[in-house]
Coordinates of C-alpha atoms in Angstrom, one line a residue:
Chain N
M1 CA -29.4 -12.2 14.0
T2 CA -28.1 -10.0 11.2
T3 CA -24.7 -8.5 11.8
N4 CA -24.5 -4.7 11.4
P5 CA -22.2 -3.7 8.6
V6 CA -20.6 -1.0 10.7
E7 CA -20.4 -0.6 14.5
T8 CA -18.0 1.6 16.5
H9 CA -17.8 1.8 20.2
G10 CA -16.1 4.6 22.0
L11 CA -14.1 5.3 18.9
G12 CA -11.5 8.0 19.3
K13 CA -8.5 9.4 17.5
R14 CA -6.0 11.9 18.9
Y15 CA -3.1 13.6 17.1
G16 CA -0.8 14.9 19.8
G17 CA -2.9 17.4 21.7
T18 CA -5.6 17.5 19.0
V19 CA -8.6 15.3 19.3
A20 CA -10.0 14.5 15.9
V21 CA -12.7 12.0 16.9
R22 CA -13.9 11.3 20.4
D23 CA -16.0 8.6 22.0
L24 CA -18.0 7.8 18.8
D25 CA -20.7 5.2 18.9
L26 CA -22.0 4.6 15.5
T27 CA -24.2 1.8 14.0
V28 CA -25.0 1.4 10.3
R29 CA -27.7 -1.1 9.8
P30 CA -28.0 -3.5 6.8
G31 CA -29.4 -2.0 3.7
E32 CA -29.7 1.6 4.8
V33 CA -28.0 4.7 3.4
Y34 CA -26.4 6.4 6.3
G35 CA -25.4 10.0 5.9
F36 CA -22.4 11.1 7.8
L37 CA -22.9 14.8 8.0
G38 CA -20.6 17.5 9.3
P39 CA -18.6 20.6 8.5
N40 CA -15.1 20.3 7.1
G41 CA -12.7 19.2 9.9
A42 CA -15.5 17.6 11.9
G43 CA -13.7 14.2 11.9
K44 CA -15.7 12.5 9.1
T45 CA -12.7 11.4 7.0
T46 CA -10.7 10.4 10.1
T47 CA -13.6 8.2 11.2
L48 CA -13.9 6.6 7.7
R49 CA -10.1 5.9 7.6
M50 CA -10.4 4.2 11.0
L51 CA -13.3 2.1 9.7
L52 CA -11.2 1.0 6.8
G53 CA -8.1 0.2 8.9
L54 CA -6.0 3.0 7.3
I55 CA -5.4 4.7 10.6
R56 CA -5.5 3.2 14.1
P57 CA -7.9 4.5 16.7
T58 CA -6.3 5.7 19.9
S59 CA -9.4 4.5 21.8
G60 CA -12.4 2.3 21.2
G61 CA -12.9 0.0 18.3
V62 CA -14.5 -0.7 15.0
R63 CA -16.4 -3.8 13.7
L64 CA -17.2 -4.4 10.1
F65 CA -19.7 -7.2 9.7
G66 CA -18.8 -8.2 13.2
A67 CA -15.0 -8.3 12.6
P68 CA -12.2 -5.8 13.0
P69 CA -11.1 -4.0 9.9
G70 CA -8.7 -6.3 7.9
P71 CA -8.5 -8.4 4.8
G72 CA -11.4 -10.6 6.0
S73 CA -13.9 -8.0 6.7
L74 CA -12.8 -5.7 3.9
R75 CA -13.7 -8.4 1.4
H76 CA -17.3 -7.1 1.5
V77 CA -16.4 -3.4 1.5
G78 CA -15.9 -1.0 -1.3
A79 CA -14.6 2.5 -0.5
L80 CA -13.8 5.9 -1.9
V81 CA -12.0 7.9 0.7
E82 CA -11.0 11.6 0.4
G83 CA -11.1 11.8 -3.3
P84 CA -10.0 9.4 -6.0
A85 CA -6.3 8.4 -6.3
F86 CA -4.9 6.3 -9.1
Y87 CA -1.7 5.8 -11.1
P88 CA -1.6 8.6 -13.6
Y89 CA 0.4 6.8 -16.2
L90 CA -2.1 3.9 -16.4
S91 CA -5.4 3.9 -18.3
G92 CA -8.7 3.8 -16.3
R93 CA -9.1 0.2 -17.3
R94 CA -5.5 -0.8 -16.4
N95 CA -5.9 1.0 -13.0
L96 CA -9.0 -1.1 -12.3
A97 CA -7.3 -4.3 -13.5
V98 CA -4.4 -3.7 -11.1
L99 CA -6.9 -3.1 -8.3
A100 CA -8.8 -6.2 -9.2
D101 CA -5.6 -8.2 -8.7
H102 CA -5.2 -6.6 -5.2
A103 CA -8.9 -7.3 -4.5
G104 CA -8.6 -10.9 -5.6
V105 CA -11.4 -10.7 -8.1
P106 CA -11.3 -11.4 -11.8
R107 CA -9.9 -8.6 -14.0
S108 CA -13.0 -8.8 -16.1
R109 CA -14.8 -7.0 -13.3
A110 CA -13.0 -3.9 -14.4
G111 CA -15.1 -3.7 -17.6
T112 CA -18.4 -4.2 -15.6
A113 CA -17.5 -1.5 -13.1
L114 CA -16.5 0.9 -15.8
A115 CA -19.8 0.4 -17.6
R116 CA -21.7 0.9 -14.4
V117 CA -20.3 4.4 -14.0
G118 CA -20.4 5.3 -17.7
L119 CA -16.7 5.3 -18.4
T120 CA -16.4 2.6 -20.9
G121 CA -15.8 5.0 -23.8
R122 CA -12.8 6.6 -22.0
A123 CA -11.5 3.4 -20.3
G124 CA -8.4 3.3 -22.5
D125 CA -7.3 6.8 -21.8
R126 CA -4.7 7.6 -19.3
Y127 CA -6.0 8.6 -15.9
S128 CA -3.9 11.8 -16.0
G129 CA -6.1 13.0 -18.8
Y130 CA -9.3 12.5 -16.9
S131 CA -11.5 15.4 -15.8
L132 CA -12.3 15.7 -12.1
G133 CA -15.7 14.2 -12.7
M134 CA -14.3 11.2 -14.6
K135 CA -11.8 10.6 -11.8
Q136 CA -14.6 10.6 -9.3
R137 CA -16.5 8.1 -11.4
L138 CA -13.4 5.9 -11.7
G139 CA -13.2 6.1 -7.9
L140 CA -16.7 4.8 -7.6
A141 CA -15.9 2.1 -10.2
A142 CA -13.0 0.9 -8.0
A143 CA -15.3 0.8 -5.0
L144 CA -17.7 -1.4 -6.9
L145 CA -15.0 -3.9 -8.1
K146 CA -15.8 -6.4 -5.3
E147 CA -19.5 -6.1 -5.7
P148 CA -19.5 -4.9 -2.0
R149 CA -22.2 -5.4 0.6
L150 CA -21.0 -2.1 2.2
L151 CA -20.0 1.0 0.3
V152 CA -18.1 3.7 2.1
L153 CA -18.2 6.9 0.1
D154 CA -16.4 10.1 1.3
E155 CA -18.0 13.1 -0.5
P156 CA -18.5 11.2 -3.7
T157 CA -20.0 14.1 -5.7
N158 CA -17.1 16.5 -5.2
G159 CA -16.0 17.9 -8.5
L160 CA -19.0 16.7 -10.4
D161 CA -21.2 19.0 -12.4
P162 CA -25.0 19.1 -11.6
A163 CA -25.8 16.3 -14.1
G164 CA -22.9 14.2 -12.8
M165 CA -24.1 14.8 -9.2
A166 CA -27.6 13.7 -10.0
E167 CA -26.3 10.6 -11.8
M168 CA -24.0 9.8 -8.9
R169 CA -26.9 10.1 -6.5
R170 CA -29.1 7.9 -8.7
T171 CA -26.3 5.3 -8.8
I172 CA -25.9 5.3 -5.1
R173 CA -29.6 5.1 -4.5
A174 CA -29.9 2.2 -7.0
L175 CA -27.1 0.3 -5.2
A176 CA -28.9 0.8 -1.9
D177 CA -32.1 -0.4 -3.5
G178 CA -30.2 -3.4 -4.6
G179 CA -29.4 -4.3 -1.0
C180 CA -26.0 -2.6 -0.6
T181 CA -25.5 -0.7 2.6
V182 CA -24.1 2.8 2.0
L183 CA -22.2 5.0 4.5
L184 CA -22.0 8.3 2.8
S185 CA -20.0 11.2 4.2
S186 CA -20.9 14.6 3.0
H187 CA -21.2 18.2 3.9
L188 CA -23.9 18.8 1.2
L189 CA -27.2 18.9 3.0
A190 CA -29.3 18.5 -0.1
E191 CA -27.4 15.4 -1.0
V192 CA -28.0 13.8 2.4
E193 CA -31.6 14.9 2.3
Q194 CA -32.1 13.3 -1.1
I195 CA -30.6 9.9 -0.7
C196 CA -30.1 9.1 3.0
D197 CA -32.3 7.1 5.3
R198 CA -30.6 8.1 8.5
V199 CA -28.2 10.8 9.3
G200 CA -25.4 11.2 11.9
V201 CA -24.2 14.7 12.5
L202 CA -20.6 15.0 13.5
H203 CA -19.2 18.1 15.0
G204 CA -15.8 18.6 16.7
G205 CA -15.2 14.9 16.6
R206 CA -18.5 14.1 18.4
L207 CA -21.7 12.6 17.2
V208 CA -24.1 15.4 18.1
A209 CA -27.3 14.0 16.6
E210 CA -28.4 10.8 14.9
S211 CA -31.8 10.2 13.5
T212 CA -33.8 9.9 10.3
V213 CA -33.9 12.9 8.0
E214 CA -37.5 13.4 8.9
E215 CA -36.9 13.3 12.6
L216 CA -34.0 15.8 12.2
R217 CA -36.5 18.2 10.6
T218 CA -39.2 17.9 13.3
G219 CA -39.9 20.8 15.4
G220 CA -41.6 22.9 12.8
A221 CA -43.3 26.2 13.6
L222 CA -46.5 27.9 12.8
R223 CA -45.7 30.8 10.5
V224 CA -47.9 33.8 10.9
V225 CA -48.0 36.9 8.7
A226 CA -50.4 39.4 10.3
G227 CA -50.7 43.1 10.9
P228 CA -50.2 45.3 12.7
E229 CA -47.2 43.2 13.6
D230 CA -46.8 44.5 17.1
R231 CA -50.4 43.8 18.0
A232 CA -50.2 40.4 16.5
R233 CA -47.1 39.5 18.4
D234 CA -48.6 40.8 21.7
R235 CA -51.7 38.7 21.2
V236 CA -49.8 35.5 20.5
V237 CA -47.4 36.1 23.4
A238 CA -50.4 36.7 25.7
L239 CA -51.9 33.4 24.5
L240 CA -48.8 31.1 24.5
G241 CA -45.9 32.9 26.3
A242 CA -43.0 34.9 24.9
E243 CA -40.6 31.8 24.8
R244 CA -42.7 30.2 22.1
V245 CA -42.8 33.2 19.7
R246 CA -39.9 34.4 17.5
A247 CA -39.7 36.4 14.3
D248 CA -38.1 35.1 11.1
D249 CA -35.9 37.1 8.7
G250 CA -39.0 38.5 6.8
G251 CA -40.8 39.8 9.9
A252 CA -43.3 36.9 10.1
L253 CA -43.9 35.3 13.5
L254 CA -42.8 31.7 14.1
V255 CA -44.9 30.2 16.8
D256 CA -43.7 26.9 18.5
V257 CA -47.0 25.1 18.8
E258 CA -48.5 21.7 17.9
R259 CA -50.2 21.7 14.6
D260 CA -53.7 21.3 16.2
Q261 CA -53.2 24.6 18.0
A262 CA -53.1 26.6 14.7
P263 CA -56.9 27.3 14.7
R264 CA -56.7 28.6 18.2
V265 CA -54.0 31.0 17.3
N266 CA -55.9 32.2 14.3
A267 CA -59.1 32.7 16.3
E268 CA -57.3 34.7 18.9
L269 CA -55.8 37.0 16.3
V270 CA -59.1 37.5 14.5
R271 CA -60.9 38.1 17.8
A272 CA -58.3 40.9 18.5
G273 CA -59.0 42.5 15.2
V274 CA -55.6 41.6 13.7
D275 CA -55.6 41.0 9.9
V276 CA -54.2 37.6 9.3
H277 CA -52.6 37.5 5.8
E278 CA -51.0 34.1 6.0
L279 CA -51.0 31.2 8.4
C280 CA -49.1 28.1 7.4
W281 CA -47.0 25.3 8.8
S282 CA -43.3 26.0 8.4
E283 CA -41.0 22.9 8.0
P284 CA -37.6 23.6 9.5
D285 CA -35.0 23.1 6.8
L286 CA -32.2 20.8 7.4
E287 CA -29.7 23.6 7.0
R288 CA -31.1 25.5 10.0
R289 CA -31.2 22.4 12.1
F290 CA -27.6 21.6 11.0
L291 CA -26.4 25.0 11.9
E292 CA -28.1 24.7 15.3
L293 CA -26.3 21.4 15.9
T294 CA -22.9 22.5 14.8
G295 CA -23.0 25.9 16.5
G296 CA -23.5 27.8 13.3
D297 CA -20.3 26.6 11.7
P298 CA -20.3 28.3 8.3
D299 CA -18.2 25.7 6.6
V300 CA -21.1 23.9 5.1
A301 CA -22.9 24.0 1.8
Chain G
M1 CA -0.1 -12.9 -2.7
W2 CA 0.8 -13.8 -6.3
R3 CA -2.0 -11.6 -7.6
D4 CA -0.5 -8.7 -5.6
V5 CA 2.9 -9.5 -7.1
R6 CA 1.3 -9.4 -10.5
A7 CA -0.4 -6.1 -9.7
E8 CA 2.9 -4.6 -8.5
L9 CA 4.8 -5.9 -11.5
A10 CA 2.2 -4.4 -13.8
K11 CA 2.4 -1.0 -12.1
Q12 CA 6.2 -0.9 -12.8
A13 CA 6.1 -2.5 -16.2
Y14 CA 3.7 0.1 -17.5
R15 CA 5.7 2.9 -15.9
P16 CA 8.0 4.6 -18.4
A17 CA 10.4 5.6 -15.7
S18 CA 11.2 1.9 -15.0
W19 CA 12.4 1.3 -18.5
L20 CA 14.2 4.6 -18.6
L21 CA 16.2 3.5 -15.6
L22 CA 17.0 0.2 -17.2
A23 CA 18.1 2.0 -20.4
I24 CA 20.3 4.4 -18.5
G25 CA 22.0 1.5 -16.7
V26 CA 22.7 -0.3 -19.9
V27 CA 24.1 2.7 -21.6
L28 CA 26.3 3.7 -18.6
S29 CA 27.6 0.1 -18.5
A30 CA 28.3 -0.1 -22.2
T31 CA 29.9 3.3 -22.2
F32 CA 32.2 3.1 -19.1
A33 CA 32.9 -0.6 -19.0
H34 CA 33.5 -1.1 -22.7
A35 CA 33.4 1.9 -25.1
V36 CA 35.6 4.3 -23.2
P37 CA 38.2 1.7 -22.2
Y38 CA 38.3 0.4 -25.7
A39 CA 38.7 3.9 -27.1
G40 CA 41.5 4.5 -24.6
Y41 CA 43.1 1.3 -25.7
R42 CA 42.9 2.4 -29.3
G43 CA 44.5 5.8 -28.3
A44 CA 41.3 7.8 -28.9
A45 CA 40.4 8.6 -25.3
S46 CA 43.5 8.8 -23.2
G47 CA 42.9 10.1 -19.7
A48 CA 39.2 9.1 -19.7
P49 CA 38.0 6.9 -16.8
G50 CA 39.1 3.3 -17.5
A51 CA 41.0 4.3 -20.6
G52 CA 44.2 2.7 -19.4
R53 CA 42.6 -0.7 -19.0
G54 CA 44.4 -3.4 -21.0
L55 CA 42.7 -5.3 -23.8
A56 CA 42.5 -8.5 -21.7
E57 CA 40.1 -6.9 -19.3
M58 CA 37.7 -6.1 -22.1
L59 CA 37.5 -9.6 -23.6
P60 CA 34.7 -12.1 -23.1
A61 CA 36.6 -13.9 -20.3
Q62 CA 36.0 -10.8 -18.1
F63 CA 32.5 -9.9 -19.2
A64 CA 30.7 -10.9 -16.0
G65 CA 33.0 -8.8 -13.8
N66 CA 32.6 -5.8 -16.2
A67 CA 28.9 -6.2 -16.2
I68 CA 28.5 -5.9 -12.4
A69 CA 31.3 -3.3 -11.8
G70 CA 28.8 -0.5 -11.7
T71 CA 26.5 -2.0 -9.1
P72 CA 28.3 -0.6 -6.0
V73 CA 27.7 3.0 -7.1
F74 CA 26.1 4.0 -10.4
V75 CA 23.9 1.1 -11.1
G76 CA 23.2 0.9 -7.4
A77 CA 21.9 4.5 -7.6
L78 CA 19.5 3.5 -10.4
A79 CA 18.4 0.5 -8.3
L80 CA 17.8 2.8 -5.4
I81 CA 15.7 5.1 -7.5
F82 CA 13.7 2.1 -8.7
G83 CA 13.1 1.0 -5.1
V84 CA 11.9 4.5 -4.2
L85 CA 9.5 4.6 -7.1
V86 CA 8.1 1.2 -6.2
A87 CA 7.2 2.2 -2.6
G88 CA 7.2 5.9 -2.7
G89 CA 4.9 6.1 -5.7
E90 CA 2.0 5.0 -3.4
Y91 CA 2.7 8.1 -1.2
G92 CA 3.2 10.4 -4.2
Y93 CA 0.0 9.4 -5.9
A94 CA -1.8 8.9 -2.5
T95 CA -2.7 5.4 -3.7
W96 CA -2.0 3.5 -0.5
K97 CA -5.7 4.0 0.5
T98 CA -6.9 2.9 -3.0
V99 CA -4.9 -0.3 -2.8
L100 CA -5.5 -1.2 0.8
V101 CA -9.3 -0.7 0.9
Q102 CA -9.4 -3.4 -1.8
Q103 CA -8.6 -5.9 0.9
P104 CA -4.9 -6.9 0.9
S105 CA -3.0 -6.6 4.1
R106 CA -0.1 -4.1 4.3
A107 CA 2.3 -7.0 4.8
T108 CA 1.1 -8.7 1.6
V109 CA 1.4 -5.5 -0.5
Y110 CA 4.7 -4.7 1.0
T111 CA 6.1 -8.2 0.3
A112 CA 4.8 -7.9 -3.3
K113 CA 6.7 -4.7 -3.6
L114 CA 9.9 -6.3 -2.3
V115 CA 9.5 -9.1 -4.9
T116 CA 9.0 -6.4 -7.6
V117 CA 12.2 -4.7 -6.5
A118 CA 14.1 -8.1 -6.7
V119 CA 12.6 -8.9 -10.1
G120 CA 13.5 -5.4 -11.4
A121 CA 17.1 -5.8 -10.0
L122 CA 17.4 -9.2 -11.7
L123 CA 16.2 -7.8 -15.0
L124 CA 18.7 -5.0 -14.7
V125 CA 21.6 -7.3 -13.9
L126 CA 20.6 -9.7 -16.7
A127 CA 20.5 -6.8 -19.2
L128 CA 23.9 -5.6 -18.0
L129 CA 25.3 -9.1 -18.5
A130 CA 23.8 -9.4 -22.0
V131 CA 25.2 -6.0 -23.0
S132 CA 28.6 -6.7 -21.5
A133 CA 28.8 -10.1 -23.2
A134 CA 27.8 -8.6 -26.6
A135 CA 30.3 -5.7 -26.2
S136 CA 33.2 -8.0 -25.2
A137 CA 32.4 -10.3 -28.1
V138 CA 32.5 -7.3 -30.5
I139 CA 35.8 -6.1 -29.1
A140 CA 37.3 -9.6 -29.4
A141 CA 36.2 -9.8 -33.0
L142 CA 37.6 -6.3 -33.8
E143 CA 40.9 -7.2 -32.2
D144 CA 40.9 -10.7 -33.7
Q145 CA 41.2 -12.2 -30.2
P146 CA 40.0 -15.7 -29.1
G147 CA 36.6 -15.6 -27.5
G148 CA 37.3 -17.5 -24.3
W149 CA 34.2 -17.3 -22.2
P150 CA 34.0 -17.7 -18.4
S151 CA 32.5 -20.8 -16.9
G152 CA 28.8 -21.0 -16.3
T153 CA 29.5 -21.1 -12.6
A154 CA 31.5 -17.8 -12.7
V155 CA 28.7 -16.1 -14.7
L156 CA 26.1 -17.3 -12.2
R157 CA 28.2 -16.1 -9.3
G158 CA 28.7 -12.8 -10.9
A159 CA 25.0 -12.5 -11.7
G160 CA 24.1 -13.5 -8.2
A161 CA 26.4 -11.0 -6.6
G162 CA 25.2 -8.2 -8.9
W163 CA 21.6 -9.2 -8.1
L164 CA 22.3 -9.2 -4.4
V165 CA 23.9 -5.8 -4.5
T166 CA 21.3 -4.1 -6.7
T167 CA 18.5 -5.6 -4.7
M168 CA 20.1 -4.3 -1.5
W169 CA 20.2 -0.8 -3.0
G170 CA 16.7 -1.1 -4.2
T171 CA 15.5 -2.1 -0.7
L172 CA 17.3 0.9 0.7
G173 CA 15.2 2.9 -1.7
V174 CA 12.1 1.2 -0.4
L175 CA 13.1 2.0 3.2
L176 CA 13.8 5.7 2.5
A177 CA 10.5 6.0 0.7
V178 CA 8.5 4.4 3.5
A179 CA 10.4 6.4 6.2
L180 CA 10.0 9.7 4.4
R181 CA 6.6 9.0 2.8
S182 CA 7.5 10.6 -0.4
V183 CA 9.6 10.2 -3.6
A184 CA 11.8 13.3 -4.2
L185 CA 13.5 13.5 -0.8
P186 CA 14.3 9.8 -0.6
V187 CA 15.8 9.9 -4.1
G188 CA 17.8 13.0 -3.2
L189 CA 19.1 11.6 0.1
G190 CA 19.8 8.2 -1.3
L191 CA 21.9 9.6 -4.1
V192 CA 23.8 11.9 -1.8
W193 CA 24.8 8.9 0.2
L194 CA 25.6 6.7 -2.7
L195 CA 27.4 9.2 -5.0
A196 CA 28.9 11.7 -2.5
V197 CA 29.2 10.5 1.1
Q198 CA 30.5 7.0 0.3
N199 CA 33.1 8.4 -2.1
L200 CA 34.2 11.1 0.4
L201 CA 34.6 8.5 3.1
A202 CA 36.6 6.2 0.8
A203 CA 38.7 8.7 -1.0
I204 CA 39.3 11.4 1.7
A205 CA 38.4 10.4 5.2
A206 CA 39.5 6.7 5.3
P207 CA 43.1 7.4 4.3
L208 CA 43.4 10.0 7.0
L209 CA 41.5 8.5 9.9
D210 CA 41.9 4.9 11.0
W211 CA 38.5 4.7 12.6
V212 CA 36.8 5.8 9.4
A213 CA 38.8 3.1 7.5
A214 CA 37.6 0.5 10.0
L215 CA 34.1 1.9 10.0
Q216 CA 34.0 1.8 6.2
K217 CA 34.5 -2.0 6.2
G218 CA 31.0 -2.3 7.7
L219 CA 29.2 0.0 5.3
P220 CA 27.0 -1.3 2.5
G221 CA 28.9 0.4 -0.4
A222 CA 32.3 -0.8 0.7
N223 CA 31.1 -4.4 1.1
A224 CA 29.3 -4.3 -2.3
G225 CA 32.5 -3.0 -3.9
S226 CA 34.5 -5.8 -2.2
L227 CA 32.0 -8.5 -3.3
V228 CA 32.0 -7.5 -7.0
A229 CA 35.8 -7.0 -6.9
A230 CA 36.2 -10.5 -5.8
L231 CA 34.1 -11.7 -8.7
G232 CA 36.2 -9.9 -11.4
A233 CA 35.0 -6.3 -11.4
P234 CA 37.9 -4.0 -12.4
T235 CA 39.2 -2.2 -9.3
G236 CA 39.6 1.1 -11.1
T237 CA 35.8 1.4 -11.2
P238 CA 34.4 3.9 -8.6
G239 CA 33.4 2.0 -5.5
V240 CA 35.1 -1.2 -6.4
A241 CA 37.9 -2.2 -4.0
P242 CA 38.8 -5.4 -2.2
L243 CA 38.5 -4.0 1.3
V244 CA 37.1 -7.2 2.9
G245 CA 36.8 -10.8 1.8
A246 CA 34.1 -12.0 -0.6
G247 CA 32.4 -14.1 2.1
Q248 CA 32.1 -11.4 4.6
A249 CA 31.1 -8.9 1.9
A250 CA 28.2 -11.2 0.7
L251 CA 27.0 -11.7 4.3
V252 CA 27.1 -8.0 5.1
V253 CA 25.3 -7.0 1.9
A254 CA 22.7 -9.7 2.6
G255 CA 22.4 -8.4 6.2
Y256 CA 21.8 -4.9 5.0
L257 CA 19.2 -6.1 2.6
A258 CA 17.4 -8.0 5.3
G259 CA 17.7 -5.1 7.8
F260 CA 16.4 -2.5 5.3
A261 CA 13.5 -4.8 4.4
L262 CA 12.5 -5.5 8.0
L263 CA 12.8 -1.9 9.1
A264 CA 10.7 -0.6 6.2
G265 CA 8.1 -3.3 6.8
W266 CA 7.9 -2.5 10.5
L267 CA 7.5 1.3 9.7
L268 CA 4.8 0.6 7.2
R269 CA 2.9 -1.6 9.6
A270 CA 3.2 0.7 12.6
R271 CA 2.3 4.0 11.1
D272 CA -1.1 5.4 10.0
L273 CA -1.6 6.0 6.3
D274 CA -2.9 9.5 5.9

């Protein structure tokens, strides 16, 4: 049986009277890209720090490849947590050489990792002179030093320009395609949508949803643009009930029905003499779903 | 473990502040243990600290004692700053997480840091000995005096005592950095203790209050001063006074070193790294 790269059971962290994470059961399966989604302050970074042994849970436990966080299990883990942090007076290459020593891998891996993130040309420059994007890429290079089987990335595209974000996402996807499991924390819905296989939504320290991106977006509605609007609404309500009909921001009707009921709705409207201008299936976007799950927390991009 | 030591040594070797501290230590020692006393002897700096010292105290026979005379206070302060930088830098740069996610245990990295402090202290003491030996040889040549050097055993004992004292102060720096999880505050508090509180206790409180005088004999600075005094450091130097015997002083300084190291290690292991 294959051991899951990450498993938590009843994981919790309390700071005095504040509960940062509560009763978290999380499983990241081998080879998947798991998106850890949540608004700022939801407990994402606290959870990642517990996974990596930087902070101790106040309840529950963590297993990385079946073992508690520690030198043994971290041998297979690369991580970038809460932004890159390096020694400013050392060059990028020297920073990675020092970390290679700590990781117990050959210093030559520094050059390979730098090439992988496209920093070879600036490897000899001091870290203090790096742009935010370069620092972020050096952070990813450090996470790749051990050629990890599990990559834990906390908001890895922070500070990157659009091209840099796209490149970072391509790199992460390529690593995953190469067999590396990725646990990616983000509050960027588009990012999660693009590269993640499964998503866990954290809110107020709790896991409020966990599914594939597709599943998270199920529950689409039939979008109807018809006139007169009042008459159209009355007919659909008469047909399906008021609880299944709502209006969107543009005045169109959103009807909660199965896809195969669309012709029936159309026929009813036509029969009633309503002009049907548009009838289409509306996929719910991830942002709407996310806002529903997190109670409309605005702190999300 | 040794790769962690290599990593820690590299961090400090490439850090300009480490070499600045070494240079300051050497310049301070050369200035106040040799240049000023010699200028005083030649009549050019009467009234300056150490200016009344006789020629015999500046000659090669006394070089080891002169070299370690600053370790209870001024050189000790530099060692304390080095210790704070070694441990506190990880808090200041937020690099604990960067290091620890690479796999090493906290205990391994911490031990590597203590080894780095000890190596840095040894380099500092060896540099002080070299400068002191060179300065005393120059003075002997200028004054046409015989260059009688101390025995190898005496030099080794002086070096060992200086190393013990500077490592103890460096370890106090590590403890303050871990306890306060920063750099600036530990340096400030450490220097206040070393340069102000210790001197106030010795110069003002101890002569007036018997219990302070008794208490002082158990403090790290007083024992460091007693240890180097027993090994030839001039007693006019700040912090150098034979308050207790050399054996007790060595044991107490070693005890403080071990105590600081254990307490800092326990704190680092017990607390979360945010």
